Coordinates of C-alpha atoms in Angstrom, one line a residue:
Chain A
X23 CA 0.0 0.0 0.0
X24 CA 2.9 2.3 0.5
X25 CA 3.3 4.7 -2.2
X26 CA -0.5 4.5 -3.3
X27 CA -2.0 7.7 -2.7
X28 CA -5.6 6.7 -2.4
X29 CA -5.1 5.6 1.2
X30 CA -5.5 7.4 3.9
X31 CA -2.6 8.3 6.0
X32 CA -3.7 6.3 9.0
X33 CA -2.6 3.4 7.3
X34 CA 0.7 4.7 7.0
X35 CA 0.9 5.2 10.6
X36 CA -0.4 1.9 11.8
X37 CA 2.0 0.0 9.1
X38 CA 4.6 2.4 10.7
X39 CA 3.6 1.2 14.5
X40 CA 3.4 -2.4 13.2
X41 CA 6.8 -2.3 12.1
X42 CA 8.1 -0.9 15.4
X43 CA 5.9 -3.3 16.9
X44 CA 7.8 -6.2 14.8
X45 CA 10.9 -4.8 15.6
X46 CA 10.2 -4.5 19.4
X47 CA 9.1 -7.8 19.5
X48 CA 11.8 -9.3 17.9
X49 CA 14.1 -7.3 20.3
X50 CA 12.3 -8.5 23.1
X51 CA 12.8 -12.0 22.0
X52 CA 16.7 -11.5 21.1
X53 CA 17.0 -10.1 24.7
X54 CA 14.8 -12.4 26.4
X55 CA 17.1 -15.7 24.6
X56 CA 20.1 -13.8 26.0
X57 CA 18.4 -13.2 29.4
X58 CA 17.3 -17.3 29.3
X59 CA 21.0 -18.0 28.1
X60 CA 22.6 -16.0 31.0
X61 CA 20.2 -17.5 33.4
X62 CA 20.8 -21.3 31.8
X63 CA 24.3 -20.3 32.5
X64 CA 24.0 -18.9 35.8
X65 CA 21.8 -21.9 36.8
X66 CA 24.3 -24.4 35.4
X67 CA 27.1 -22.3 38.0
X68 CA 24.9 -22.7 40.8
X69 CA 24.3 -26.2 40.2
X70 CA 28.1 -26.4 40.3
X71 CA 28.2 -24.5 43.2
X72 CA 25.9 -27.0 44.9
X73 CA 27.6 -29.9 43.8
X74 CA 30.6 -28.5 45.2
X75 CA 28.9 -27.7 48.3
X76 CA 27.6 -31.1 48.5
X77 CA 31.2 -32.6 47.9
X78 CA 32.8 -29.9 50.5
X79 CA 30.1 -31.1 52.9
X80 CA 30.8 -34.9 52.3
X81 CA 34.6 -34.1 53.1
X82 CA 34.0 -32.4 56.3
X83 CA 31.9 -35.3 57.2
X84 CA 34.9 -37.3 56.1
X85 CA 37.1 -35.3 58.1
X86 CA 35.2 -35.4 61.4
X87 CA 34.8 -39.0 61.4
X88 CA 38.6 -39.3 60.7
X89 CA 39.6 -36.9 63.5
X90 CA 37.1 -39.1 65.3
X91 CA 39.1 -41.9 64.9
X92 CA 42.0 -39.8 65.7
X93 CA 40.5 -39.1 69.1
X94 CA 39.9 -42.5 69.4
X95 CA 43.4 -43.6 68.4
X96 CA 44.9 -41.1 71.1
X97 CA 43.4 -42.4 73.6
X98 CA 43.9 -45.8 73.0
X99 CA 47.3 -44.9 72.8
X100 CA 47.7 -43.1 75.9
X101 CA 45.5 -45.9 77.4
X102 CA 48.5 -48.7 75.8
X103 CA 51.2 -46.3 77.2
X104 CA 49.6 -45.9 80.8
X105 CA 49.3 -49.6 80.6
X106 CA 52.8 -50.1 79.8
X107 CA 54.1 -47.7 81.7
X108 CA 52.8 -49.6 85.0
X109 CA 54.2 -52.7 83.9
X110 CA 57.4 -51.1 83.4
X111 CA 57.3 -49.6 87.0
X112 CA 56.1 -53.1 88.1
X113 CA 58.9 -54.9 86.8
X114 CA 61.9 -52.4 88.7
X115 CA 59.9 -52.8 91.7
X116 CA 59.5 -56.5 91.9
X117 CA 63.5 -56.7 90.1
X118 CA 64.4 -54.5 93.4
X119 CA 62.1 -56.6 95.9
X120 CA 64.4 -59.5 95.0
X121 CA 67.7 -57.4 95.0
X122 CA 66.4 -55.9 98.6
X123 CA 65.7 -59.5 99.4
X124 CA 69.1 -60.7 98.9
X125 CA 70.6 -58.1 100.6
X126 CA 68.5 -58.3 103.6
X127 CA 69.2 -61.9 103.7
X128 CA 73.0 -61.2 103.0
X129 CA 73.0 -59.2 106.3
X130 CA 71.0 -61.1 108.4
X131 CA 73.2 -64.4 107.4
X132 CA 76.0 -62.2 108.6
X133 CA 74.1 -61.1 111.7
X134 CA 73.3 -65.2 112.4
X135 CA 76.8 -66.1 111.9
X136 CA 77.6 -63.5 114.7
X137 CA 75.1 -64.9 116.8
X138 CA 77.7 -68.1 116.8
X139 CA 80.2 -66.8 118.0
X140 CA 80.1 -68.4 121.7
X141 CA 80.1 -65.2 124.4
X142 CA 77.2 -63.7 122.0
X143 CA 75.0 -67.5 122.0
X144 CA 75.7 -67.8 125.5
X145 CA 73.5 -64.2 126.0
X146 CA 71.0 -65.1 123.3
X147 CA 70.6 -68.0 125.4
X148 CA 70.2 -66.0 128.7
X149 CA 67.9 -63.7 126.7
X150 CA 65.6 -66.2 124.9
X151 CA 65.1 -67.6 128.6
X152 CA 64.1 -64.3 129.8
X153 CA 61.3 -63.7 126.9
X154 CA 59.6 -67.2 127.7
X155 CA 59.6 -66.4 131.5
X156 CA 58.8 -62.5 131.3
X157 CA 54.8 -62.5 131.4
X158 CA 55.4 -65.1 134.6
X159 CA 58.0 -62.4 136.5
X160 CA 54.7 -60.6 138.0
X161 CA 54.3 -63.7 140.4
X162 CA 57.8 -63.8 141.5
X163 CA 58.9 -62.2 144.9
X164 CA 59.8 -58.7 144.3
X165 CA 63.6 -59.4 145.2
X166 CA 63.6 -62.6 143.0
X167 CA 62.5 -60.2 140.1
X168 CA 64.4 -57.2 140.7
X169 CA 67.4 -59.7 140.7
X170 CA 66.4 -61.3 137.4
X171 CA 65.7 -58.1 135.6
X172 CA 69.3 -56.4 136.5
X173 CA 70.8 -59.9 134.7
X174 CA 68.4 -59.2 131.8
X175 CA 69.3 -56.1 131.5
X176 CA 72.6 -56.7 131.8
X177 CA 72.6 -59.6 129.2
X178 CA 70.9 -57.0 127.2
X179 CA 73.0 -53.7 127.4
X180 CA 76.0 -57.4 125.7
X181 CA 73.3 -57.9 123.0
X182 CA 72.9 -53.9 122.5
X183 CA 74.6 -54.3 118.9
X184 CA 73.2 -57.2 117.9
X185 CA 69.4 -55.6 118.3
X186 CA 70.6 -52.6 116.7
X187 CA 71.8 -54.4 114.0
X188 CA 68.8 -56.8 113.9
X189 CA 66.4 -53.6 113.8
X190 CA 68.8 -51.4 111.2
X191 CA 66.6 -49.8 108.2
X192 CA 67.0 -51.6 104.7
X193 CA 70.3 -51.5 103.4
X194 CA 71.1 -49.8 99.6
X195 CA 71.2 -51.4 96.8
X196 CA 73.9 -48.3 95.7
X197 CA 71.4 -48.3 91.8
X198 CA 70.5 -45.1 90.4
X199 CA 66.6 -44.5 91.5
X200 CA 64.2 -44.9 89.3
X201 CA 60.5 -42.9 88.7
X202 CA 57.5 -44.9 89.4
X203 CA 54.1 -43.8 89.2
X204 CA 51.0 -44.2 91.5
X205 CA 48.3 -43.4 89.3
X206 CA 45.0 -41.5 90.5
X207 CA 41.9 -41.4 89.0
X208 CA 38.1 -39.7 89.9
X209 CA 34.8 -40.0 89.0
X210 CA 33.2 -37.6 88.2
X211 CA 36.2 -35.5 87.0
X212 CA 34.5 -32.3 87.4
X213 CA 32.4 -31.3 90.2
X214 CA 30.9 -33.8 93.3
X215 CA 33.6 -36.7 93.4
X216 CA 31.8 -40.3 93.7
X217 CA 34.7 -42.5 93.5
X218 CA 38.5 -42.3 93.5
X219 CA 41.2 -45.4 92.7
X220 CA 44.5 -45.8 92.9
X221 CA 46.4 -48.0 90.8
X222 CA 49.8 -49.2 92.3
X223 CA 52.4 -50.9 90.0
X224 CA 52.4 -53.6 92.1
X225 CA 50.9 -56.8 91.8
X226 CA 47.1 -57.4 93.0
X227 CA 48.7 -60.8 94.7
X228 CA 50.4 -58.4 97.7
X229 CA 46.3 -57.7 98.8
X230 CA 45.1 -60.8 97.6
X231 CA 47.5 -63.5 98.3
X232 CA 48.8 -61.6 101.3
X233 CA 49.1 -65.0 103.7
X234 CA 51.1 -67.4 100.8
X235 CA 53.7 -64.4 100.3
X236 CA 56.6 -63.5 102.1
X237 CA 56.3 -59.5 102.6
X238 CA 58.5 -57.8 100.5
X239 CA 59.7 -54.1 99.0
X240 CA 56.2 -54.8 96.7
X241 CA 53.8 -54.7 100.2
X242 CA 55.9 -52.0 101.7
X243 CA 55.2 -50.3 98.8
X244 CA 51.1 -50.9 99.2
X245 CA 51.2 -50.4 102.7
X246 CA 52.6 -47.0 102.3
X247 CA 50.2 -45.9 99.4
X248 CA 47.2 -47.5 102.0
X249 CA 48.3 -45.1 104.2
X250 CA 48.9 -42.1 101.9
X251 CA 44.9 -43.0 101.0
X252 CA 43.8 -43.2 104.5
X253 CA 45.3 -39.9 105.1
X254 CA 44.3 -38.9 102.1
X255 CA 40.4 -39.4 103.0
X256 CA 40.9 -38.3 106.4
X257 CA 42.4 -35.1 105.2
X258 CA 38.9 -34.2 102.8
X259 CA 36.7 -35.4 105.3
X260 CA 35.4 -39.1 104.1
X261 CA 37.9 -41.5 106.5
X262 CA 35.0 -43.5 106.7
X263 CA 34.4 -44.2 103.2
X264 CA 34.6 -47.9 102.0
X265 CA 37.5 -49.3 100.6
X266 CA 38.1 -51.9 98.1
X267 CA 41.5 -53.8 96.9
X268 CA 41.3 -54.8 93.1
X269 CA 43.3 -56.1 89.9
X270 CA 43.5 -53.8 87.5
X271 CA 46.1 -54.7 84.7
X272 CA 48.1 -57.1 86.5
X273 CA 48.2 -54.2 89.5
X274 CA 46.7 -53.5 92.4
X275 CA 44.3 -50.9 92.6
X276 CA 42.7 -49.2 95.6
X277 CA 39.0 -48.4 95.3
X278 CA 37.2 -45.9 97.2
X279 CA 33.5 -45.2 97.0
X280 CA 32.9 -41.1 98.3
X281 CA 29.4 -41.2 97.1
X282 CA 28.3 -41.2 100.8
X283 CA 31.0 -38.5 101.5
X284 CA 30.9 -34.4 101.8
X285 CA 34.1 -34.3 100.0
X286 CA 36.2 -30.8 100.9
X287 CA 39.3 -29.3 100.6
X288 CA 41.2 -30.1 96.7
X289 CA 41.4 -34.3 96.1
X290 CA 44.0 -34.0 93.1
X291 CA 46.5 -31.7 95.0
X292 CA 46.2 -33.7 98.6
X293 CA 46.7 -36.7 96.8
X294 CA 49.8 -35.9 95.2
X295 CA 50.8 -34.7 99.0
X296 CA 50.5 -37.0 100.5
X297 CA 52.2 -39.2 97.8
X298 CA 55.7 -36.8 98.0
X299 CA 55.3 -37.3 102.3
X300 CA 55.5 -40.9 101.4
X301 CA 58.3 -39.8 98.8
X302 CA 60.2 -38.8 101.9
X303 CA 59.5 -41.0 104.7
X304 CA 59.8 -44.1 102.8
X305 CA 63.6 -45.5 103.6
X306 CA 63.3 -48.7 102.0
X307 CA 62.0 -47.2 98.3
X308 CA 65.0 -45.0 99.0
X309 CA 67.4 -47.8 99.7
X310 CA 66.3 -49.6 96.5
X311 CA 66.5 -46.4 94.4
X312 CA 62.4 -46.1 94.2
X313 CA 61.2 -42.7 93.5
X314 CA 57.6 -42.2 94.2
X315 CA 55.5 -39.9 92.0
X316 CA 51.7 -39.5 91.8
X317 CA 50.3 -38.5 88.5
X318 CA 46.3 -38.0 87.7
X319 CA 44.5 -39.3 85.1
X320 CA 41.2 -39.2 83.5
X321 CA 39.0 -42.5 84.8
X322 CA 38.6 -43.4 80.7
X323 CA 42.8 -44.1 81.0
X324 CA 42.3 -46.8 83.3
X325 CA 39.8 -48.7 81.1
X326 CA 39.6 -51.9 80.2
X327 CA 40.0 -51.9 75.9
X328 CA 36.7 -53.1 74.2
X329 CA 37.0 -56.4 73.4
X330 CA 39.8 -57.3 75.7
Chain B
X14 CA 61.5 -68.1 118.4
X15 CA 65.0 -68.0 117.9
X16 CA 67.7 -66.0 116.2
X17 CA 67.2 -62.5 114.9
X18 CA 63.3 -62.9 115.3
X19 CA 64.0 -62.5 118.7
X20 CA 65.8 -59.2 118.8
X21 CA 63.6 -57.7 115.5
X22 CA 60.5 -55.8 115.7
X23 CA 57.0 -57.4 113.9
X24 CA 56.3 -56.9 110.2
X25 CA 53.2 -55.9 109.4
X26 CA 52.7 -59.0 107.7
X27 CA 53.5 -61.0 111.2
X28 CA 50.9 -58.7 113.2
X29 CA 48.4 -59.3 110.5
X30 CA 48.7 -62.8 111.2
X31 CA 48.7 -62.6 114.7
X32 CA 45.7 -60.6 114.8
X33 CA 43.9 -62.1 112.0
X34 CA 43.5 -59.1 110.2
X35 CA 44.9 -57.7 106.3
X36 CA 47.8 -56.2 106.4
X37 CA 46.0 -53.5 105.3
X38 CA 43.7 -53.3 107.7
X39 CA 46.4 -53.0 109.8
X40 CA 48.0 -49.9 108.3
X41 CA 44.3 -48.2 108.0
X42 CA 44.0 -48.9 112.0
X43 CA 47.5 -47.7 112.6
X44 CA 46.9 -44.4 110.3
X45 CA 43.3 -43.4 112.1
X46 CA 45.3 -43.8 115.2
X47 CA 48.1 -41.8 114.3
X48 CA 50.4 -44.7 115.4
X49 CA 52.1 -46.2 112.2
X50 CA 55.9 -46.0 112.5
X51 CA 57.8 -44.6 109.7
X52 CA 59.9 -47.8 109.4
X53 CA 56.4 -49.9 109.3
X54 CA 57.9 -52.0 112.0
X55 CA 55.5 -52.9 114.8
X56 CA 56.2 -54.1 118.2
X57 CA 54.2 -54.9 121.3
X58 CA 53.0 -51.3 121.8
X59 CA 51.6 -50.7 118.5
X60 CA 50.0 -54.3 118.5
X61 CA 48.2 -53.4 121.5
X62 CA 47.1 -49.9 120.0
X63 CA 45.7 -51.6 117.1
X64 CA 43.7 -54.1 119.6
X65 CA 42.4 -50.7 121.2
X66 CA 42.0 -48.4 118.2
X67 CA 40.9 -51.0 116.3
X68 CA 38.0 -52.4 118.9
X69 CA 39.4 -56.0 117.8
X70 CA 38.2 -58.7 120.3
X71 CA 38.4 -62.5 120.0
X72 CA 35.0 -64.0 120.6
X73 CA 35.8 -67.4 120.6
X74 CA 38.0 -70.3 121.4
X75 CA 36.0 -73.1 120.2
X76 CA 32.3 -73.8 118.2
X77 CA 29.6 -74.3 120.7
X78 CA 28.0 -77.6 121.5
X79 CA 25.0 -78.1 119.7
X80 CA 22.0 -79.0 121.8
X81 CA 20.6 -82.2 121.2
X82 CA 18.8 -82.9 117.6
X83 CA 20.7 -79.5 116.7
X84 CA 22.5 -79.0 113.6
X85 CA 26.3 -77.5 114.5
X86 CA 25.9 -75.3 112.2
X87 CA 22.8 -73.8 113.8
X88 CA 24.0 -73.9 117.2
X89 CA 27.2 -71.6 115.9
X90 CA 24.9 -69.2 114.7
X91 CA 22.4 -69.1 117.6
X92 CA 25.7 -68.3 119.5
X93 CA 27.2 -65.7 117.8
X94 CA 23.9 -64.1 117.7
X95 CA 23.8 -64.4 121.5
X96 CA 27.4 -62.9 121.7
X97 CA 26.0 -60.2 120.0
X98 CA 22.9 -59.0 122.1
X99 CA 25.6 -60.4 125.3
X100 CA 27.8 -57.1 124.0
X101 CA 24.8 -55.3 123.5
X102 CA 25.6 -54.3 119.8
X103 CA 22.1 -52.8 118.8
X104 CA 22.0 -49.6 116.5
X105 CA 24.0 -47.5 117.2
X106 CA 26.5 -49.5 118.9
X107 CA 28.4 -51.3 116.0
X108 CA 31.0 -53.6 116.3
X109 CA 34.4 -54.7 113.9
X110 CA 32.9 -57.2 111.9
X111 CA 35.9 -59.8 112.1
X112 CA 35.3 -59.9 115.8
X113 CA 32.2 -61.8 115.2
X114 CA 34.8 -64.8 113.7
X115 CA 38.2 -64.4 115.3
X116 CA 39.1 -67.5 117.6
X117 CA 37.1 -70.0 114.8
X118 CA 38.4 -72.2 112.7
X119 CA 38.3 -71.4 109.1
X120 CA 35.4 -74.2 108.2
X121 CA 33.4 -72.1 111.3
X122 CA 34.4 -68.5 110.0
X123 CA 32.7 -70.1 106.7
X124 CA 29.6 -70.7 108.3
X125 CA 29.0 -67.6 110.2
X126 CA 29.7 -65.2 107.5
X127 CA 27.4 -67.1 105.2
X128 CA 24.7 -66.5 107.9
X129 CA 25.5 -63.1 108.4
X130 CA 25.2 -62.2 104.9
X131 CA 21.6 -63.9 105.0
X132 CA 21.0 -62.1 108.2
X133 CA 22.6 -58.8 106.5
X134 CA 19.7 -59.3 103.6
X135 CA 16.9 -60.4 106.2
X136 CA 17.7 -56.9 107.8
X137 CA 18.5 -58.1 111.0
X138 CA 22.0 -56.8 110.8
X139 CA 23.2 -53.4 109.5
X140 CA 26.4 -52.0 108.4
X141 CA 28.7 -49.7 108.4
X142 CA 31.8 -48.3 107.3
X143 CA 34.3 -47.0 109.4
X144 CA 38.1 -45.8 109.1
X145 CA 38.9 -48.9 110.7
X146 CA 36.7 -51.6 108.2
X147 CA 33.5 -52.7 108.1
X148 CA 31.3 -52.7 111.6
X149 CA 28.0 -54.5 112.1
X150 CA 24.5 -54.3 114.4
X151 CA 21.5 -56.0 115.0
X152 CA 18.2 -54.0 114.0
X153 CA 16.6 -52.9 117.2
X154 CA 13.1 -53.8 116.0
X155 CA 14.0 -57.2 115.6
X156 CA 16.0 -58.2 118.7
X157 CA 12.8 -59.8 120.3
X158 CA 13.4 -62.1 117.4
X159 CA 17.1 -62.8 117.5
X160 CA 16.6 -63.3 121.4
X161 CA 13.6 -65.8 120.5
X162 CA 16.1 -67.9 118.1
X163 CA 19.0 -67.6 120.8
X164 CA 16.9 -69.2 123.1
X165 CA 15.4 -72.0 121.9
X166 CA 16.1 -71.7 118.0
X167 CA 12.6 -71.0 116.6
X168 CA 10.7 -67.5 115.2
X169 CA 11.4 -66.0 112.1
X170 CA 15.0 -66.1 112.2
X171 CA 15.0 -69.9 112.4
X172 CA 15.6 -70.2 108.5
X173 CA 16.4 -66.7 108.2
X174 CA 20.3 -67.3 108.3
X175 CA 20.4 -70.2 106.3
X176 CA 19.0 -68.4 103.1
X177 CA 21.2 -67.8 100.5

């Protein structure tokens, strides 16, 4: 119709606005099919994105339950090295018991052969006389007894440094001393205490099989940690708490149920108190090169392992 | 005795046996008391403070004789129980426990602490802890009972002790 001159000029217009139409439209569509390919592409990085976040997640999950295993692992190493460690200490103190042993009986053959000579068995005799008649002596005429007494005491005052010797503290073994651990654990480890052990590296047999063994540097050893205890739970206010002697390990271990106890005063630093006053006091681990040493651990250490 | 046990203080291991006690019972008595040497050698002193502190007593120096048709075991039971209400340990006044066997045999000792852990369960006796070990006491409410059974073996305890 263009160029004809019979129609009306509207036409022209609306031909005009239909072409701009035409052309709108088909710019709208070219930017719409960029729009969609921009958001096709955006969509494909997002589903990128969330595979990767997926994958990232999977790996921390991996992670965790690795370092899981690596918590695991620690402890059942520290568990394995606690374990060893008290057979370790277990073995100097039982390979001193029998070098303390020896020397003791070294001495005390000495001592005996001594006790031979004749002037010294002749007072032994005298002596040995006295002891079986002393609880009768009350019934004797005061003169009679007076009389006896002066001779035992004299017999005695000749024996003076056979009874020192008899009595003298342990003799040293002259070895370099050794760290050995008591170990102490408590449950709950934070907050109201309901039980508390010690583990000795000692054998169970010294509580156990006290009667069918001869008491050596091993029961010394328990008899002083007893008492470090008992001071111990006299000290924080639960001396009457009930006691219990166990195995644990191969060891002996002292049980002590505080449930029923108003616990005061600080557990962990007493305890490691009175373990250095037994440090001190205790002549024979000296002798035999025995260094005493508490150490706390957490109750989990002193574990059984699963399956063992 | 002879040699250098004659001149050398006790072990604690020789007291324990004396006194039929642990060793460690021994060093728990000797700690409450205040009285444990530093060289853990013992000698008649301390053994005698761990009879005091300790309140250890020997009950017995033979089982009873059974009254006729009586089973031994029964009679040594009915005894100890007497000994018991005899010392007058009623709640609150507890007693050592191993007094309530030292002096017995061990076939005897057997016996009686089988029946006191029956009469432990039954309620009859209580216990308690103390520094010095493990104490015992007969219920009050139920010494009409145990009196009863001492006498001429029948009431409720008459099968009580011999429940497992």
């Amino acid at each position: 119709m263009i160029g004809n001159p019979q129609c009306p000029a509207v036409i022209a217009d609306l031909e005009e606005i239909a072409e701009w139409r035409a052309r709108a439209d088909a710019e709208f569509a070219a930017s719409v099919a960029e729009v969609d390919s921009e958001e096709n592409l955006a969509r494909r990085h997002i589903e990128e994105a969330q595979r990767q976040l997926a994958a990232l997640a999977t790996l921390r999950a991996e992670l965790r339950e690795k370092h899981e295993q690596v918590a695991l692992e620690s402890e059942r190493r520290e568990r394995a090295a606690i374990r060893q460690g008290l057979g370790n200490d277990q073995q100097v103190i039982e390979a001193r018991a029998s070098l303390l042993a020896e020397a003791i009986a070294a001495r005390e053959a000495e001592l005996q052969a001594h006790l031979q000579d004749p002037e010294i068995a002749s007072a032994v005799e005298e002596y040995e006389k006295f002891v079986e008649i002393e609880t009768s002596l009350a019934a004797l005429p005061q003169s009679y007894r007076r009389a006896i007494l002066d001779h035992h005491e004299k017999v005695r005052r000749r024996l003076e440094p056979v009874i020192v010797a008899s009595n003298a503290g342990p003799p040293s073994l002259g070895l370099d001393p050794v760290g050995v651990g008591v170990l102490f654990a408590v449950d709950a480890p934070a907050g109201t205490p309901e039980a508390l052990v010690a583990v000795l590296p000692v054998p169970s047999a010294v509580s156990r099989d006290w009667s069918e063994r001869k008491e050596d540097l091993c029961s010394l050893f328990a008899y002083r940690v007893v008492a470090a205890v008992s001071r111990l739970l006299a000290a924080i206010g639960a001396g009457s708490a009930p006691i219990q002697y166990s195995d644990l390990h191969g060891c002996l271990a002292i049980q002590v149920w505080l449930g029923d106890c108003a616990v005061q005063g600080d557990l962990n630093e007493r305890a490691l108190e009175e373990i250095g006053a037994v440090r001190e006091e205790a002549e024979e681990l000296t002798m035999a090169g025995i260094e005493l040493y508490g150490l706390w651990v957490r109750p989990t250490m002193l574990a059984e392992e699963d399956g063992s | 005795m002879s040699g250098l046990e004659l001149f050398q203080r006790m072990t604690i291991e020789q007291v324990a046996r004396w006194l039929e006690l642990s060793p460690f019972e021994i060093v728990r008595i000797l700690v409450a008391d205040g009285s444990l040497p530093s060289d853990l050698r013992l000698d008649s002193a301390n053994v005698e403070r761990i009879r005091v502190a300790g309140g250890l007593e020997t009950w017995w120096e033979g089982p009873p004789t059974p009254a006729p048709q009586e089973h031994p075991d029964k009679a040594l039971v009915r005894a100890l129980l007497n000994q018991v209400v005899q010392r007058g340990h009623v709640r609150p006044s507890f007693v050592r426990a191993d007094n309530l066997f030292r002096g017995l045999e061990s076939e005897h000792q057997k016996v009686l602490r089988r029946a006191v852990n029956a009469l432990i369960k039954e309620a009859v006796l209580h216990t308690q802890m103390s520094a010095t070990g493990l104490t015992l006491a007969l219920d009050e409410s139920r010494l009409g009972q145990v009196r009863q059974f001492v006498t001429d073996g029948t009431g409720p305890l008459e099968r009580a002790w011999d429940r497992d």
